[in-house]
GROMACS .gro file of C-alpha atoms in nm:
model
  411
    1MET     CA    1  -0.021   0.065  -0.005
    2ASN     CA    2   0.150   0.396  -0.141
    3LYS     CA    3   0.230   0.591   0.186
    4VAL     CA    4   0.193   0.928   0.117
    5LEU     CA    5   0.418   1.150   0.314
    6GLY     CA    6   0.272   1.516   0.455
    7ILE     CA    7   0.523   1.816   0.521
    8ILE     CA    8   0.440   2.211   0.613
    9ALA     CA    9   0.670   2.418   0.528
   10GLU     CA   10   0.773   2.797   0.375
   11TYR     CA   11   1.057   2.780   0.229
   12ASN     CA   12   1.232   3.033   0.201
   13PRO     CA   13   1.399   2.998   0.038
   14PHE     CA   14   1.514   2.572   0.047
   15HIS     CA   15   1.826   2.530   0.128
   16ASN     CA   16   2.073   2.213   0.215
   17GLY     CA   17   1.877   2.193   0.538
   18HIS     CA   18   1.488   2.139   0.383
   19LEU     CA   19   1.629   1.868   0.171
   20TYR     CA   20   1.779   1.708   0.480
   21HIS     CA   21   1.455   1.691   0.648
   22ILE     CA   22   1.287   1.546   0.368
   23ASN     CA   23   1.529   1.309   0.276
   24GLU     CA   24   1.519   1.159   0.642
   25SER     CA   25   1.113   1.118   0.621
   26LYS     CA   26   1.129   0.956   0.342
   27LYS     CA   27   1.320   0.677   0.501
   28LEU     CA   28   1.125   0.681   0.826
   29ILE     CA   29   0.821   0.630   0.672
   30GLY     CA   30   0.921   0.454   0.333
   31ALA     CA   31   0.721   0.713   0.116
   32ASP     CA   32   0.600   0.687  -0.147
   33TYR     CA   33   0.480   0.977  -0.199
   34THR     CA   34   0.570   1.377  -0.048
   35VAL     CA   35   0.253   1.633  -0.057
   36ALA     CA   36   0.426   1.952   0.068
   37ILE     CA   37   0.167   2.249   0.225
   38VAL     CA   38   0.373   2.579   0.106
   39SER     CA   39   0.363   2.939   0.238
   40GLY     CA   40   0.259   3.237  -0.007
   41ASN     CA   41   0.445   3.523  -0.050
   42PHE     CA   42   0.462   3.640   0.285
   43ALA     CA   43   0.546   3.434   0.602
   44GLN     CA   44   0.395   3.378   0.970
   45ARG     CA   45   0.693   3.583   1.158
   46GLY     CA   46   0.520   3.904   0.992
   47GLU     CA   47   0.776   3.878   0.713
   48THR     CA   48   0.803   3.848   0.346
   49SER     CA   49   0.880   3.549   0.129
   50LEU     CA   50   1.248   3.640  -0.107
   51ILE     CA   51   1.096   3.482  -0.346
   52ASP     CA   52   0.768   3.420  -0.541
   53LYS     CA   53   0.542   3.110  -0.411
   54TRP     CA   54   0.577   2.949  -0.771
   55SER     CA   55   0.960   3.010  -0.733
   56LYS     CA   56   0.935   2.844  -0.433
   57SER     CA   57   0.720   2.564  -0.534
   58GLU     CA   58   0.981   2.467  -0.872
   59MET     CA   59   1.255   2.452  -0.617
   60ALA     CA   60   1.082   2.205  -0.400
   61LEU     CA   61   0.980   2.011  -0.718
   62ALA     CA   62   1.355   1.974  -0.822
   63ASN     CA   63   1.449   1.795  -0.496
   64GLY     CA   64   1.194   1.501  -0.401
   65VAL     CA   65   0.835   1.700  -0.342
   66ASP     CA   66   0.542   1.565  -0.557
   67LEU     CA   67   0.290   1.790  -0.494
   68VAL     CA   68   0.291   2.145  -0.361
   69ILE     CA   69   0.008   2.276  -0.223
   70GLU     CA   70  -0.033   2.675  -0.094
   71LEU     CA   71  -0.127   2.752   0.267
   72PRO     CA   72  -0.359   3.032   0.219
   73LEU     CA   73  -0.263   3.387   0.314
   74LEU     CA   74  -0.501   3.400   0.667
   75TYR     CA   75  -0.262   3.100   0.799
   76SER     CA   76  -0.020   3.128   0.646
   77ILE     CA   77   0.030   3.483   0.804
   78SER     CA   78  -0.099   3.407   1.159
   79SER     CA   79   0.003   3.268   1.440
   80ALA     CA   80   0.203   2.989   1.544
   81GLU     CA   81  -0.152   2.814   1.631
   82ASN     CA   82  -0.383   2.914   1.288
   83PHE     CA   83  -0.113   2.842   1.129
   84ALA     CA   84  -0.110   2.484   1.205
   85GLU     CA   85  -0.462   2.452   1.250
   86GLY     CA   86  -0.505   2.599   0.870
   87SER     CA   87  -0.271   2.329   0.755
   88ILE     CA   88  -0.361   2.046   0.917
   89LYS     CA   89  -0.711   2.094   0.790
   90ILE     CA   90  -0.519   2.084   0.461
   91LEU     CA   91  -0.359   1.763   0.524
   92ASN     CA   92  -0.643   1.612   0.678
   93SER     CA   93  -0.867   1.680   0.364
   94LEU     CA   94  -0.743   1.555   0.139
   95LYS     CA   95  -0.746   1.178   0.277
   96VAL     CA   96  -0.437   1.012   0.170
   97VAL     CA   97  -0.182   1.127   0.430
   98ASP     CA   98  -0.013   0.876   0.615
   99SER     CA   99   0.263   1.060   0.807
  100ILE     CA  100   0.366   1.477   0.876
  101SER     CA  101   0.691   1.537   0.928
  102PHE     CA  102   0.808   1.841   1.095
  103GLY     CA  103   1.179   1.981   1.137
  104SER     CA  104   1.252   2.056   1.510
  105GLU     CA  105   1.515   2.106   1.815
  106LEU     CA  106   1.389   1.818   2.018
  107CYS     CA  107   1.288   1.571   1.761
  108ASN     CA  108   1.152   1.387   2.015
  109VAL     CA  109   0.734   1.357   1.960
  110ASN     CA  110   0.643   1.180   2.289
  111THR     CA  111   0.786   1.521   2.472
  112LEU     CA  112   0.635   1.774   2.280
  113ASN     CA  113   0.271   1.614   2.277
  114ASP     CA  114   0.304   1.640   2.654
  115PHE     CA  115   0.286   2.031   2.614
  116ALA     CA  116   0.046   1.949   2.292
  117ASN     CA  117  -0.176   1.740   2.553
  118VAL     CA  118  -0.186   2.037   2.794
  119LEU     CA  119  -0.267   2.304   2.588
  120TYR     CA  120  -0.569   2.098   2.352
  121HIS     CA  121  -0.705   2.000   2.775
  122GLU     CA  122  -0.687   2.312   2.925
  123PRO     CA  123  -0.712   2.201   3.237
  124LYS     CA  124  -0.793   2.446   3.509
  125GLU     CA  125  -0.507   2.454   3.679
  126PHE     CA  126  -0.280   2.541   3.364
  127ILE     CA  127  -0.522   2.837   3.332
  128SER     CA  128  -0.505   2.951   3.613
  129VAL     CA  129  -0.099   2.969   3.619
  130LEU     CA  130  -0.181   3.126   3.264
  131ASN     CA  131  -0.371   3.444   3.374
  132HIS     CA  132  -0.115   3.493   3.632
  133GLU     CA  133   0.105   3.529   3.442
  134LEU     CA  134  -0.083   3.737   3.170
  135GLY     CA  135  -0.141   3.940   3.511
  136LYS     CA  136   0.226   4.018   3.503
  137GLY     CA  137   0.282   4.197   3.167
  138PHE     CA  138   0.382   3.895   2.953
  139SER     CA  139   0.311   3.842   2.618
  140TYR     CA  140   0.102   3.563   2.561
  141PRO     CA  141   0.304   3.319   2.415
  142LYS     CA  142   0.542   3.403   2.679
  143ALA     CA  143   0.278   3.403   2.896
  144ARG     CA  144   0.169   3.089   2.818
  145GLU     CA  145   0.588   2.911   2.767
  146ASN     CA  146   0.580   3.052   3.167
  147ALA     CA  147   0.277   2.834   3.261
  148LEU     CA  148   0.353   2.526   3.066
  149LEU     CA  149   0.690   2.523   3.292
  150ILE     CA  150   0.543   2.560   3.554
  151TYR     CA  151   0.259   2.282   3.530
  152LEU     CA  152   0.447   2.028   3.437
  153ASN     CA  153   0.678   2.087   3.645
  154ASN     CA  154   1.024   1.870   3.532
  155ILE     CA  155   1.239   2.218   3.469
  156ARG     CA  156   1.494   1.903   3.324
  157LYS     CA  157   1.339   1.714   3.086
  158TYR     CA  158   1.139   2.062   2.990
  159ALA     CA  159   1.353   2.334   3.033
  160ASN     CA  160   1.473   2.527   2.658
  161VAL     CA  161   1.159   2.289   2.438
  162LEU     CA  162   1.010   2.604   2.417
  163SER     CA  163   1.247   2.887   2.304
  164SER     CA  164   1.277   2.704   1.925
  165PRO     CA  165   1.031   2.835   1.657
  166ASN     CA  166   1.069   2.488   1.583
  167ASN     CA  167   0.975   2.287   1.850
  168ILE     CA  168   0.645   2.570   1.935
  169LEU     CA  169   0.515   2.533   1.586
  170ALA     CA  170   0.592   2.123   1.650
  171ILE     CA  171   0.365   2.149   1.912
  172GLU     CA  172   0.063   2.352   1.789
  173TYR     CA  173   0.068   2.074   1.517
  174LEU     CA  174   0.046   1.821   1.733
  175LYS     CA  175  -0.273   1.996   1.922
  176ALA     CA  176  -0.432   2.014   1.537
  177LEU     CA  177  -0.370   1.647   1.503
  178LYS     CA  178  -0.590   1.625   1.843
  179LYS     CA  179  -0.854   1.865   1.761
  180TYR     CA  180  -0.927   1.766   1.466
  181LYS     CA  181  -0.940   1.409   1.534
  182SER     CA  182  -0.678   1.293   1.242
  183ASN     CA  183  -0.561   0.956   1.193
  184ILE     CA  184  -0.175   1.132   1.071
  185THR     CA  185   0.102   0.995   1.227
  186PRO     CA  186   0.333   1.246   1.350
  187ILE     CA  187   0.710   1.244   1.282
  188SER     CA  188   1.006   1.475   1.367
  189VAL     CA  189   1.422   1.494   1.232
  190LYS     CA  190   1.664   1.678   1.429
  191ARG     CA  191   1.739   2.024   1.291
  192HIS     CA  192   2.078   1.967   1.107
  193LYS     CA  193   2.381   2.140   1.279
  194VAL     CA  194   2.242   2.537   1.250
  195ASP     CA  195   1.952   2.631   1.422
  196TYR     CA  196   1.653   2.869   1.324
  197ASN     CA  197   1.820   3.129   1.412
  198SER     CA  198   2.202   3.078   1.342
  199VAL     CA  199   2.361   3.315   1.054
  200GLU     CA  200   2.677   3.074   0.953
  201ILE     CA  201   2.731   2.799   0.691
  202VAL     CA  202   2.802   2.534   0.836
  203ASN     CA  203   2.964   2.228   0.623
  204GLY     CA  204   2.697   2.265   0.353
  205ILE     CA  205   2.409   2.387   0.584
  206ALA     CA  206   2.228   2.748   0.688
  207SER     CA  207   1.945   2.860   0.803
  208ALA     CA  208   1.678   3.020   0.580
  209THR     CA  209   1.745   3.343   0.809
  210ALA     CA  210   2.122   3.330   0.729
  211ILE     CA  211   2.035   3.311   0.335
  212ARG     CA  212   1.828   3.562   0.357
  213LYS     CA  213   2.054   3.841   0.507
  214ILE     CA  214   2.334   3.706   0.251
  215VAL     CA  215   2.121   3.745  -0.030
  216GLN     CA  216   2.004   4.145   0.132
  217THR     CA  217   2.433   4.181   0.226
  218GLY     CA  218   2.684   3.939   0.163
  219ASP     CA  219   2.808   3.723  -0.100
  220VAL     CA  220   2.554   3.536  -0.307
  221TRP     CA  221   2.779   3.306  -0.479
  222SER     CA  222   2.875   3.178  -0.128
  223LEU     CA  223   2.491   3.045  -0.074
  224ARG     CA  224   2.603   2.800  -0.372
  225GLN     CA  225   2.755   2.552  -0.097
  226ALA     CA  226   2.448   2.564   0.122
  227MET     CA  227   2.177   2.520  -0.144
  228PRO     CA  228   2.124   2.246  -0.406
  229LYS     CA  229   2.176   2.396  -0.750
  230SER     CA  230   1.866   2.382  -0.873
  231SER     CA  231   1.759   2.549  -0.590
  232PHE     CA  232   2.059   2.828  -0.617
  233ASP     CA  233   1.979   2.831  -0.964
  234ILE     CA  234   1.559   2.934  -0.985
  235MET     CA  235   1.684   3.183  -0.626
  236TYR     CA  236   1.941   3.326  -0.878
  237GLU     CA  237   1.764   3.404  -1.170
  238CYS     CA  238   1.496   3.588  -0.904
  239LEU     CA  239   1.761   3.750  -0.800
  240ARG     CA  240   1.937   3.881  -1.178
  241SER     CA  241   1.569   3.929  -1.339
  242GLY     CA  242   1.482   4.186  -0.989
  243LYS     CA  243   1.239   3.930  -0.863
  244ILE     CA  244   1.286   3.897  -0.510
  245VAL     CA  245   1.166   4.111  -0.177
  246PRO     CA  246   1.417   4.075   0.072
  247SER     CA  247   1.200   4.183   0.408
  248LEU     CA  248   0.880   4.328   0.465
  249ASN     CA  249   1.109   4.674   0.488
  250THR     CA  250   1.074   4.701   0.103
  251PHE     CA  251   0.681   4.816   0.141
  252GLU     CA  252   0.769   5.086   0.489
  253ARG     CA  253   0.627   5.367   0.272
  254GLU     CA  254   0.360   5.221   0.182
  255ILE     CA  255   0.292   5.089   0.532
  256VAL     CA  256   0.338   5.379   0.713
  257TYR     CA  257   0.102   5.549   0.478
  258ILE     CA  258  -0.170   5.302   0.556
  259LEU     CA  259  -0.182   5.341   0.887
  260ARG     CA  260  -0.167   5.734   0.906
  261LYS     CA  261  -0.462   5.666   0.658
  262LEU     CA  262  -0.629   5.416   0.846
  263SER     CA  263  -0.879   5.567   1.162
  264LEU     CA  264  -0.835   5.463   1.533
  265GLU     CA  265  -1.094   5.204   1.503
  266GLU     CA  266  -0.970   5.024   1.210
  267ILE     CA  267  -0.650   5.034   1.339
  268ALA     CA  268  -0.853   4.825   1.622
  269ASP     CA  269  -1.012   4.620   1.369
  270LEU     CA  270  -0.644   4.480   1.232
  271PRO     CA  271  -0.592   4.104   1.434
  272ASP     CA  272  -0.352   4.085   1.702
  273VAL     CA  273  -0.496   4.460   1.811
  274SER     CA  274  -0.581   4.459   2.137
  275GLU     CA  275  -0.585   4.692   2.483
  276GLY     CA  276  -0.543   5.013   2.353
  277LEU     CA  277  -0.255   4.959   2.076
  278GLU     CA  278  -0.417   5.139   1.801
  279ASN     CA  279  -0.417   5.447   1.993
  280SER     CA  280   0.007   5.335   2.048
  281ILE     CA  281   0.045   5.254   1.663
  282LYS     CA  282  -0.118   5.556   1.512
  283ASN     CA  283   0.057   5.764   1.736
  284ALA     CA  284   0.431   5.564   1.586
  285ALA     CA  285   0.311   5.605   1.262
  286ASN     CA  286   0.250   5.983   1.241
  287SER     CA  287   0.590   6.020   1.334
  288CYS     CA  288   0.785   5.791   1.188
  289ASN     CA  289   0.942   5.701   0.789
  290THR     CA  290   1.024   5.369   0.848
  291ILE     CA  291   0.976   4.987   1.007
  292ASP     CA  292   1.229   4.978   1.214
  293GLU     CA  293   1.116   5.308   1.386
  294LEU     CA  294   0.788   5.189   1.421
  295LEU     CA  295   0.892   4.857   1.585
  296ASN     CA  296   1.120   5.061   1.821
  297ILE     CA  297   0.844   5.247   1.963
  298LEU     CA  298   0.617   4.944   1.962
  299LYS     CA  299   0.821   4.681   2.115
  300THR     CA  300   0.771   4.610   2.461
  301LYS     CA  301   0.730   4.263   2.695
  302ARG     CA  302   0.383   4.220   2.588
  303TYR     CA  303   0.438   4.304   2.245
  304PRO     CA  304   0.738   4.156   2.082
  305SER     CA  305   0.854   4.250   1.722
  306THR     CA  306   0.707   3.963   1.537
  307ARG     CA  307   0.364   4.014   1.637
  308LEU     CA  308   0.415   4.352   1.581
  309LYS     CA  309   0.534   4.296   1.231
  310ARG     CA  310   0.242   4.114   1.139
  311ILE     CA  311   0.015   4.322   1.229
  312LEU     CA  312   0.164   4.583   1.000
  313LEU     CA  313   0.143   4.323   0.721
  314TYR     CA  314  -0.221   4.304   0.818
  315ALA     CA  315  -0.264   4.691   0.765
  316LEU     CA  316  -0.058   4.629   0.421
  317LEU     CA  317  -0.345   4.349   0.300
  318GLY     CA  318  -0.671   4.470   0.438
  319ILE     CA  319  -0.689   4.179   0.655
  320SER     CA  320  -0.932   4.253   0.957
  321LYS     CA  321  -0.982   4.031   1.269
  322LYS     CA  322  -1.267   3.892   1.069
  323ASP     CA  323  -1.119   3.792   0.786
  324MET     CA  324  -0.922   3.573   1.033
  325LEU     CA  325  -1.207   3.467   1.256
  326GLU     CA  326  -1.289   3.311   0.923
  327SER     CA  327  -1.069   3.146   0.860
  328ARG     CA  328  -1.103   2.926   1.191
  329LYS     CA  329  -1.402   2.850   1.134
  330ILE     CA  330  -1.374   2.718   0.795
  331GLU     CA  331  -1.331   2.273   0.841
  332GLN     CA  332  -1.241   2.257   0.472
  333PRO     CA  333  -1.027   2.492   0.319
  334TYR     CA  334  -0.932   2.490  -0.065
  335VAL     CA  335  -0.694   2.318  -0.181
  336ARG     CA  336  -0.467   2.536  -0.403
  337VAL     CA  337  -0.199   2.319  -0.649
  338LEU     CA  338   0.059   2.569  -0.718
  339GLY     CA  339   0.326   2.263  -0.889
  340PHE     CA  340   0.368   1.867  -0.918
  341ASN     CA  341   0.544   1.615  -1.075
  342GLU     CA  342   0.448   1.362  -1.248
  343LYS     CA  343   0.406   1.131  -0.902
  344GLY     CA  344   0.245   1.428  -0.803
  345LYS     CA  345  -0.037   1.408  -1.100
  346GLU     CA  346  -0.141   1.073  -0.936
  347LEU     CA  347  -0.155   1.189  -0.634
  348LEU     CA  348  -0.409   1.436  -0.730
  349SER     CA  349  -0.570   1.189  -0.836
  350GLY     CA  350  -0.621   0.991  -0.581
  351ILE     CA  351  -0.653   1.279  -0.378
  352SER     CA  352  -0.972   1.387  -0.562
  353HIS     CA  353  -1.111   1.015  -0.628
  354ALA     CA  354  -1.053   0.965  -0.224
  355ASN     CA  355  -1.265   1.254  -0.095
  356PRO     CA  356  -1.474   1.341  -0.437
  357ARG     CA  357  -1.650   1.691  -0.243
  358LEU     CA  358  -1.267   1.856  -0.219
  359ASP     CA  359  -1.197   2.203  -0.319
  360ILE     CA  360  -0.881   2.130  -0.545
  361ILE     CA  361  -0.793   2.479  -0.712
  362THR     CA  362  -0.568   2.394  -1.047
  363SER     CA  363  -0.740   2.737  -1.221
  364VAL     CA  364  -0.794   3.003  -1.034
  365LYS     CA  365  -1.040   3.213  -1.272
  366LYS     CA  366  -1.237   2.889  -1.303
  367TYR     CA  367  -1.286   2.834  -0.944
  368MET     CA  368  -1.332   3.257  -0.936
  369GLU     CA  369  -1.634   3.211  -1.201
  370THR     CA  370  -1.763   2.837  -1.110
  371SER     CA  371  -1.774   2.848  -0.667
  372SER     CA  372  -2.097   2.920  -0.481
  373ASN     CA  373  -1.832   2.912  -0.149
  374LYS     CA  374  -1.903   3.306  -0.114
  375THR     CA  375  -1.694   3.205   0.229
  376LEU     CA  376  -1.376   3.027   0.036
  377LYS     CA  377  -1.421   3.286  -0.282
  378THR     CA  378  -1.339   3.556  -0.051
  379MET     CA  379  -1.048   3.352   0.150
  380LEU     CA  380  -0.887   3.288  -0.193
  381GLU     CA  381  -0.917   3.634  -0.285
  382LYS     CA  382  -0.660   3.789   0.000
  383ASP     CA  383  -0.430   3.535  -0.178
  384ILE     CA  384  -0.482   3.723  -0.521
  385PHE     CA  385  -0.478   4.088  -0.390
  386ALA     CA  386  -0.115   3.988  -0.185
  387THR     CA  387   0.011   3.892  -0.467
  388ASP     CA  388  -0.052   4.174  -0.671
  389ILE     CA  389   0.054   4.358  -0.359
  390TYR     CA  390   0.374   4.120  -0.330
  391THR     CA  391   0.481   4.168  -0.708
  392LEU     CA  392   0.548   4.557  -0.622
  393GLY     CA  393   0.846   4.457  -0.447
  394TYR     CA  394   0.966   4.441  -0.762
  395GLU     CA  395   1.231   4.578  -0.915
  396TYR     CA  396   1.032   4.598  -1.244
  397ASP     CA  397   0.820   4.387  -1.450
  398SER     CA  398   0.537   4.460  -1.111
  399TRP     CA  399   0.268   4.246  -1.292
  400SER     CA  400  -0.098   4.207  -1.096
  401ASN     CA  401  -0.293   3.933  -1.174
  402LEU     CA  402  -0.035   3.638  -1.172
  403ASP     CA  403  -0.262   3.443  -0.926
  404TYR     CA  404  -0.487   3.434  -1.370
  405THR     CA  405  -0.210   3.362  -1.558
  406HIS     CA  406   0.095   3.233  -1.420
  407LYS     CA  407   0.138   2.832  -1.489
  408LEU     CA  408   0.112   2.509  -1.228
  409ILE     CA  409   0.491   2.440  -1.202
  410GLY     CA  410   0.544   2.121  -1.395
  411SER     CA  411   0.217   2.126  -1.597
   0.00000   0.00000   0.00000
């Protein structure tokens, strides 16, 4: 019986560490097919994708993935919880995925599950400790980390687990699997040689953070040792043709303009804005010209820079609290195909057979013309608009409507 591996990733951009993760994951389950849910042109930590979503798909397909599905924007730029839930809902809906593999520093699913069980069941004692920590002025992620460590009461076993973004996402995947009563088996591959925030290249391995930094400031040719040749060639072509968007700072003037234009009520309606933060944002926007200045003014113990950058991204892309709430209510999101190889075609056929009612989108134009699901169409419109904004960051050839005109990778 065929084994299908599921992976959730940003591939921003695809590097040797990602290749290692795919190969090790395939070995662990004996995978016959691999499907990747990949974020689009904007990323979960409030940033842009260095290269566009089709280029990322091309990289993935050249390095062991058979089918690439886009994670809708409202999930891909959301909190770790909604990012994970949206991804798991899509993998579940395919009804063919046997295992999900994620990279983590811990590489111990049982220990990660200890955290996921607490977050899923939310025992009263844990909620009480959490509220106490929030009362100290900590951000929600930090208060939750403190509360989990206090509740589990085993520093030797659990210390430093929640200090890694990859471990946190892994815990959210596990929690989502429980929430949606999934039969998908979780496996983990330990991060190889460098951690998430490392800015060094170590024996041919570099983090995506390091690669993005080198692209912005350093010797791009040095990245040939840290990326598969196919990935480097694709990225270099994007660089050569002026089609990279290095960071959210690319849009800083647009963001400041939007924040100055929005009313206090409209800023308050942005996801993650609470407790009067709209006043601070408005005041900062009225006196700043850059994102760095904005973040320096706004960043506090309760509002870390990642949360603030997501808020700036919501403003840029016109996303409201209602939009985000609706995304959470959707039980079965659409499956937007970005690319596939021959095995991916077979996998798509198997998915259609396993779940005939699933909205599989291979033509955005056709879907927008024929679908009667207003909620999903509104959600897809956010993806389309995000691409139109993203291409404004190109040096030239900033075409709009690429979601309608760009061919599927592999077709």
